[in-house]
JSON list of C-alpha atoms in Angstrom, two decimals:
[
{"chain": "A", "resi": 110, "resn": "MET", "atom": "CA", "xyz": [0.00, 0.00, 0.00]},
{"chain": "A", "resi": 111, "resn": "MET", "atom": "CA", "xyz": [1.42, 3.35, -1.04]},
{"chain": "A", "resi": 112, "resn": "GLN", "atom": "CA", "xyz": [1.29, 6.09, 1.56]},
{"chain": "A", "resi": 113, "resn": "ARG", "atom": "CA", "xyz": [-0.76, 9.17, 0.62]},
{"chain": "A", "resi": 114, "resn": "TYR", "atom": "CA", "xyz": [1.21, 12.40, 0.70]},
{"chain": "A", "resi": 115, "resn": "ASN", "atom": "CA", "xyz": [-0.14, 15.93, 0.91]},
{"chain": "A", "resi": 116, "resn": "ARG", "atom": "CA", "xyz": [1.10, 18.52, -1.57]},
{"chain": "A", "resi": 117, "resn": "TYR", "atom": "CA", "xyz": [3.85, 19.81, 0.74]},
{"chain": "A", "resi": 118, "resn": "GLU", "atom": "CA", "xyz": [5.23, 16.34, 1.37]},
{"chain": "A", "resi": 119, "resn": "LYS", "atom": "CA", "xyz": [5.07, 15.57, -2.35]},
{"chain": "A", "resi": 120, "resn": "ALA", "atom": "CA", "xyz": [6.93, 18.79, -3.20]},
{"chain": "A", "resi": 121, "resn": "ARG", "atom": "CA", "xyz": [9.63, 17.97, -0.64]},
{"chain": "A", "resi": 122, "resn": "ILE", "atom": "CA", "xyz": [10.02, 14.41, -1.92]},
{"chain": "A", "resi": 123, "resn": "LEU", "atom": "CA", "xyz": [10.19, 15.49, -5.57]},
{"chain": "A", "resi": 124, "resn": "GLY", "atom": "CA", "xyz": [12.70, 18.23, -4.77]},
{"chain": "A", "resi": 125, "resn": "ALA", "atom": "CA", "xyz": [14.94, 15.90, -2.79]},
{"chain": "A", "resi": 126, "resn": "ARG", "atom": "CA", "xyz": [14.81, 13.23, -5.50]},
{"chain": "A", "resi": 127, "resn": "ALA", "atom": "CA", "xyz": [15.46, 15.74, -8.30]},
{"chain": "A", "resi": 128, "resn": "LEU", "atom": "CA", "xyz": [18.56, 16.90, -6.42]},
{"chain": "A", "resi": 129, "resn": "GLN", "atom": "CA", "xyz": [19.76, 13.30, -6.13]},
{"chain": "A", "resi": 130, "resn": "VAL", "atom": "CA", "xyz": [19.22, 12.73, -9.87]},
{"chain": "A", "resi": 131, "resn": "SER", "atom": "CA", "xyz": [21.01, 15.97, -10.75]},
{"chain": "A", "resi": 132, "resn": "TYR", "atom": "CA", "xyz": [24.04, 14.74, -8.77]},
{"chain": "A", "resi": 133, "resn": "GLY", "atom": "CA", "xyz": [24.13, 11.48, -10.70]},
{"chain": "A", "resi": 134, "resn": "ALA", "atom": "CA", "xyz": [21.92, 9.06, -8.74]},
{"chain": "A", "resi": 135, "resn": "PRO", "atom": "CA", "xyz": [20.63, 6.16, -10.84]},
{"chain": "A", "resi": 136, "resn": "VAL", "atom": "CA", "xyz": [17.22, 6.74, -12.40]},
{"chain": "A", "resi": 137, "resn": "LEU", "atom": "CA", "xyz": [14.67, 4.17, -11.18]},
{"chain": "A", "resi": 138, "resn": "VAL", "atom": "CA", "xyz": [12.36, 4.19, -14.23]},
{"chain": "A", "resi": 139, "resn": "GLU", "atom": "CA", "xyz": [12.77, 4.17, -17.98]},
{"chain": "A", "resi": 140, "resn": "SER", "atom": "CA", "xyz": [12.37, 7.80, -18.98]},
{"chain": "A", "resi": 141, "resn": "GLU", "atom": "CA", "xyz": [12.92, 9.98, -22.01]},
{"chain": "A", "resi": 142, "resn": "GLN", "atom": "CA", "xyz": [12.99, 13.06, -19.77]},
{"chain": "A", "resi": 143, "resn": "THR", "atom": "CA", "xyz": [16.22, 14.96, -19.20]},
{"chain": "A", "resi": 144, "resn": "GLU", "atom": "CA", "xyz": [15.13, 17.40, -16.49]},
{"chain": "A", "resi": 145, "resn": "PRO", "atom": "CA", "xyz": [15.71, 15.95, -13.00]},
{"chain": "A", "resi": 146, "resn": "ILE", "atom": "CA", "xyz": [12.39, 17.26, -11.66]},
{"chain": "A", "resi": 147, "resn": "LEU", "atom": "CA", "xyz": [10.47, 15.58, -14.49]},
{"chain": "A", "resi": 148, "resn": "ILE", "atom": "CA", "xyz": [12.34, 12.33, -13.91]},
{"chain": "A", "resi": 149, "resn": "ALA", "atom": "CA", "xyz": [11.52, 12.58, -10.19]},
{"chain": "A", "resi": 150, "resn": "ALA", "atom": "CA", "xyz": [7.85, 13.14, -11.04]},
{"chain": "A", "resi": 151, "resn": "GLU", "atom": "CA", "xyz": [7.79, 10.03, -13.24]},
{"chain": "A", "resi": 152, "resn": "GLU", "atom": "CA", "xyz": [9.41, 8.00, -10.46]},
{"chain": "A", "resi": 153, "resn": "TYR", "atom": "CA", "xyz": [6.86, 9.35, -7.97]},
{"chain": "A", "resi": 154, "resn": "ASP", "atom": "CA", "xyz": [3.96, 8.45, -10.26]},
{"chain": "A", "resi": 155, "resn": "ALA", "atom": "CA", "xyz": [5.41, 4.95, -10.72]},
{"chain": "A", "resi": 156, "resn": "GLY", "atom": "CA", "xyz": [5.58, 4.53, -6.94]},
{"chain": "A", "resi": 157, "resn": "VAL", "atom": "CA", "xyz": [9.25, 3.53, -6.91]},
{"chain": "A", "resi": 158, "resn": "LEU", "atom": "CA", "xyz": [10.74, 6.24, -4.72]},
{"chain": "A", "resi": 159, "resn": "PRO", "atom": "CA", "xyz": [12.36, 4.95, -1.53]},
{"chain": "A", "resi": 160, "resn": "PHE", "atom": "CA", "xyz": [11.09, 7.83, 0.63]},
{"chain": "A", "resi": 161, "resn": "THR", "atom": "CA", "xyz": [8.91, 7.70, 3.71]},
{"chain": "A", "resi": 162, "resn": "VAL", "atom": "CA", "xyz": [7.35, 10.57, 5.61]},
{"chain": "A", "resi": 163, "resn": "LYS", "atom": "CA", "xyz": [7.39, 10.49, 9.39]},
{"chain": "A", "resi": 164, "resn": "ARG", "atom": "CA", "xyz": [4.38, 12.35, 10.75]},
{"chain": "A", "resi": 165, "resn": "GLU", "atom": "CA", "xyz": [3.87, 13.42, 14.33]},
{"chain": "A", "resi": 166, "resn": "GLY", "atom": "CA", "xyz": [2.09, 10.71, 16.28]},
{"chain": "A", "resi": 167, "resn": "GLN", "atom": "CA", "xyz": [3.26, 7.88, 14.05]}
]
């Protein structure tokens, strides 16, 4: 089950992943995109990002 993220969490995840990709991290999906943020968005949509969000009370 994929965790649901609010728009702020999603923005933070995409930004962090785009930074990783821009510094040469391996891309986790087949993509024709060249912009790191667009690659991160495709990875997010595919549900393959290894990020978790720790919320207060969890």
